[in-house]
Short mmCIF file of C-alpha atoms in Angstrom, two decimals:
data_model
loop_
_atom_site.label_atom_id
_atom_site.label_comp_id
_atom_site.label_asym_id
_atom_site.label_seq_id
_atom_site.Cartn_x
_atom_site.Cartn_y
_atom_site.Cartn_z
CA MET A 184 58.12 -143.18 311.37
CA ALA A 185 54.46 -143.84 310.95
CA THR A 186 52.62 -145.16 313.85
CA ILE A 187 49.95 -147.87 313.87
CA SER A 188 47.33 -145.20 314.43
CA ASP A 189 48.50 -143.31 311.24
CA ILE A 190 48.46 -146.42 309.19
CA PHE A 191 44.92 -147.19 310.32
CA VAL A 192 43.75 -143.72 309.48
CA VAL A 193 45.31 -143.90 305.94
CA THR A 194 43.89 -147.45 305.35
CA THR A 195 40.42 -146.30 306.38
CA ILE A 196 40.50 -143.39 303.95
CA VAL A 197 41.72 -145.57 301.08
CA PHE A 198 38.94 -148.16 301.68
CA SER A 199 36.34 -145.40 301.92
CA CYS A 200 37.34 -143.96 298.61
CA PHE A 201 37.27 -147.47 297.14
CA GLU A 202 33.74 -148.06 298.44
CA ILE A 203 32.52 -144.74 297.00
CA THR A 204 33.94 -145.69 293.63
CA ALA A 205 32.76 -149.26 293.65
CA TYR A 206 29.23 -148.65 294.95
CA GLY A 207 28.39 -145.16 293.67
CA ALA A 208 25.39 -143.18 294.69
CA LEU A 209 22.27 -144.88 296.05
CA PHE A 210 18.93 -143.72 294.57
CA SER A 211 17.30 -143.87 297.99
CA SER A 212 19.74 -141.20 299.09
CA LEU A 213 18.78 -138.72 296.40
CA HIS A 214 16.27 -135.83 296.95
CA GLN A 215 13.59 -135.32 294.31
CA THR A 216 14.28 -131.58 293.85
CA LEU A 217 13.26 -131.36 290.14
CA ILE A 218 9.68 -131.11 288.95
CA LEU A 219 9.52 -133.08 285.71
CA ASN A 220 6.66 -133.14 283.21
CA SER A 221 6.07 -134.62 279.84
CA SER A 222 3.54 -134.28 276.98
CA THR A 223 2.49 -137.98 277.37
CA SER A 224 -0.64 -139.16 279.20
CA GLN A 225 -1.39 -142.20 281.16
CA GLY A 226 -1.68 -145.22 278.88
CA GLN A 227 -0.84 -143.37 275.74
CA VAL A 228 0.75 -145.48 272.92
CA LEU A 229 3.58 -143.96 270.86
CA GLN A 230 5.39 -145.34 267.81
CA ALA A 231 9.16 -145.57 267.97
CA GLY A 232 11.04 -143.68 265.14
CA GLU A 233 8.13 -141.42 264.45
CA GLU A 234 6.35 -139.73 267.42
CA GLN A 235 7.81 -137.12 269.77
CA VAL A 236 7.69 -136.34 273.48
CA THR A 237 8.18 -132.91 275.04
CA ILE A 238 9.75 -132.83 278.45
CA THR A 239 9.95 -129.83 280.79
CA TRP A 240 11.72 -129.49 284.15
CA SER A 241 12.49 -126.95 286.82
CA LEU A 242 13.66 -126.76 290.43
CA ASN A 243 11.09 -127.43 293.03
CA LYS A 244 10.77 -124.08 294.79
CA ASN A 245 9.64 -125.77 298.04
CA TYR A 246 13.29 -126.53 298.67
CA PRO A 247 15.48 -123.94 300.49
CA THR A 248 17.41 -121.32 298.56
CA GLY A 249 20.84 -122.66 297.65
CA THR A 250 19.74 -126.34 297.35
CA ASP A 251 20.96 -126.18 293.73
CA SER A 252 24.25 -124.35 294.39
CA ASN A 253 26.34 -127.44 293.27
CA TYR A 254 24.13 -128.55 290.38
CA LYS A 255 25.89 -128.52 287.01
CA ILE A 256 24.38 -131.03 284.56
CA VAL A 257 20.94 -132.58 284.01
CA LYS A 258 20.63 -135.94 282.17
CA VAL A 259 17.10 -136.87 281.02
CA LYS A 260 16.48 -140.59 280.44
CA LEU A 261 13.70 -142.91 279.26
CA CYS A 262 13.05 -145.64 281.97
CA TYR A 263 11.25 -148.97 282.06
CA ALA A 264 8.05 -149.10 284.13
CA PRO A 265 7.92 -152.00 286.62
CA MET A 266 5.44 -154.07 284.49
CA SER A 267 8.03 -154.10 281.70
CA GLN A 268 10.83 -155.14 284.08
CA LEU A 269 9.14 -158.32 285.41
CA ASP A 270 11.28 -161.35 284.73
CA ARG A 271 13.73 -159.37 282.70
CA GLY A 272 16.99 -159.18 284.62
CA TRP A 273 18.59 -156.92 281.99
CA ARG A 274 16.04 -154.24 282.98
CA LYS A 275 16.19 -154.77 286.79
CA SER A 276 16.17 -151.81 289.20
CA ASN A 277 18.87 -151.53 291.83
CA ASP A 278 19.32 -148.87 294.48
CA ASN A 279 23.00 -148.71 293.58
CA LEU A 280 22.87 -146.53 290.49
CA ASN A 281 26.05 -148.14 289.09
CA LYS A 282 24.08 -151.40 288.83
CA ASP A 283 20.59 -149.96 288.07
CA LYS A 284 19.20 -150.92 284.68
CA THR A 285 15.95 -148.95 284.88
CA CYS A 286 16.89 -146.02 282.71
CA GLN A 287 18.77 -147.29 279.60
CA PHE A 288 17.89 -144.65 277.05
CA ASN A 289 19.45 -141.21 276.97
CA VAL A 290 17.01 -138.45 275.93
CA VAL A 291 19.14 -135.30 276.38
CA THR A 292 22.02 -133.84 278.51
CA LYS A 293 21.96 -130.14 279.33
CA PRO A 294 23.56 -127.61 281.62
CA TYR A 295 21.52 -127.03 284.83
CA LYS A 296 19.13 -124.16 284.95
CA PRO A 297 16.58 -123.74 287.71
CA SER A 298 13.72 -122.98 285.32
CA ASN A 299 12.52 -122.73 281.69
CA ASN A 300 13.98 -126.06 280.59
CA ASN A 301 12.33 -128.01 277.75
CA PHE A 302 13.22 -130.50 275.10
CA THR A 303 11.25 -132.22 272.34
CA TRP A 304 12.52 -135.81 271.72
CA THR A 305 11.81 -137.91 268.68
CA ILE A 306 11.64 -141.43 269.96
CA GLU A 307 14.53 -143.40 268.60
CA LYS A 308 14.05 -146.34 266.23
CA ASP A 309 15.78 -148.89 268.43
CA VAL A 310 13.52 -148.34 271.51
CA PRO A 311 11.82 -151.68 272.27
CA SER A 312 8.11 -152.12 272.94
CA ALA A 313 7.42 -151.57 276.66
CA SER A 314 5.83 -149.19 279.28
CA TYR A 315 7.88 -146.31 280.26
CA PHE A 316 8.29 -143.03 282.31
CA ILE A 317 10.89 -140.34 282.18
CA ARG A 318 13.47 -139.46 284.84
CA ALA A 319 16.06 -136.72 285.06
CA TYR A 320 19.37 -137.07 287.11
CA VAL A 321 21.23 -133.98 288.36
CA TYR A 322 24.99 -134.12 288.57
CA ASP A 323 27.35 -131.91 290.60
CA TYR A 324 30.69 -130.39 289.58
CA VAL A 325 32.55 -133.58 290.36
CA GLY A 326 30.26 -135.70 288.39
CA GLU A 327 28.30 -137.28 291.24
CA VAL A 328 24.56 -137.78 291.06
CA VAL A 329 23.04 -135.59 293.68
CA ALA A 330 19.25 -135.22 292.81
CA PHE A 331 16.58 -136.30 290.46
CA GLY A 332 13.00 -135.74 289.15
CA GLN A 333 10.64 -137.99 287.38
CA THR A 334 7.30 -137.94 285.58
CA THR A 335 5.72 -140.80 287.70
CA ASP A 336 5.10 -141.22 291.41
CA SER A 337 7.41 -142.99 293.92
CA HIS A 338 5.80 -146.38 293.23
CA LYS A 339 6.16 -145.79 289.40
CA LYS A 340 2.42 -146.41 288.72
CA THR A 341 1.16 -143.10 287.44
CA ASN A 342 1.72 -141.23 284.07
CA LEU A 343 3.06 -144.33 282.35
CA PHE A 344 3.02 -144.54 278.60
CA GLN A 345 3.79 -147.21 275.98
CA ILE A 346 6.10 -147.29 273.05
CA THR A 347 5.61 -149.69 270.16
CA ALA A 348 8.83 -150.81 268.53
CA ILE A 349 9.41 -150.77 264.76
CA THR A 350 8.49 -154.20 263.34
CA GLY A 351 11.10 -154.04 260.56
CA ARG A 352 8.55 -153.44 257.84
CA HIS A 353 7.29 -149.99 256.92
CA VAL A 354 3.67 -149.41 255.99
CA ALA A 355 4.65 -148.48 252.45
CA ILE A 356 6.51 -151.74 252.01
CA ASN A 357 3.45 -153.68 253.20
CA VAL A 358 1.22 -151.84 250.71
CA CYS A 359 3.70 -152.46 247.90
CA ALA A 360 3.84 -156.14 248.78
CA ALA A 361 0.01 -156.39 248.75
CA CYS A 362 -0.15 -154.63 245.33
CA PHE A 363 2.51 -156.88 243.92
CA SER A 364 0.72 -159.98 245.13
CA ALA A 365 -2.60 -158.73 243.59
CA PHE A 366 -0.75 -157.99 240.33
CA SER A 367 0.78 -161.50 240.34
CA VAL A 368 -2.62 -163.09 240.73
CA ILE A 369 -4.22 -161.03 238.04
CA SER A 370 -1.35 -161.73 235.67
CA LEU A 371 -1.64 -165.50 236.42
CA ILE A 372 -5.40 -165.38 235.65
CA GLY A 373 -4.78 -163.42 232.45
CA PHE A 374 -2.09 -165.82 231.39
CA TYR A 375 -4.46 -168.83 232.05
CA LEU A 376 -7.25 -167.17 229.88
CA VAL A 377 -4.97 -166.43 227.00
CA GLU A 378 -3.68 -170.07 227.00
CA LYS A 379 -7.10 -171.35 227.22
CA ARG A 380 -8.17 -169.37 224.15
CA LYS A 381 -5.07 -170.61 222.23
CA GLY A 382 -6.07 -174.10 223.01
CA LYS A 383 -9.60 -173.59 221.63
CA SER A 384 -8.13 -172.04 218.50
CA LEU A 385 -5.95 -174.96 217.80
CA ARG A 386 -8.75 -177.47 218.15
CA ARG A 387 -10.88 -175.75 215.47
#
């Protein structure tokens, strides 16, 4: 028959598992073991749906040998900079990664390698206008986030770049619209002149 002590132990374990599932990993508990770089420069403006960003990453060799022994997957993401999160709750940062909304755009997911990692990403058409940086999360063999790397500093102030969203009208469409408008005006003037000449002919 189970004793009160046994029941207490089992209850504690169950609640601990529930807390891990409910709260997930905390960003503040992760070590920045990846060195992450991108082809973007501070303040650079890129066009969604057209331009590309090249990202490289590797293990920071300042960490002890074996640090990455349980690393399995790297997920690279596009993340909002603080200035583009202001007064926007749907982009708000949270230390609880299950609730964090900083990094909403997937760039690439790859098996972990300690070096020689790179990927060239064409900015997707649905990315909104904002300031961004890039972050990579490292997952272990049970799917938990265990480390990260990012292209900005800890205050998220350096190496930020901007993306301009697609407005819905392509440049070619704007040119065609302008040509059509000009043609309409010319046609109207031509029609007016022809009618004017006809009127003079009838009066003669």
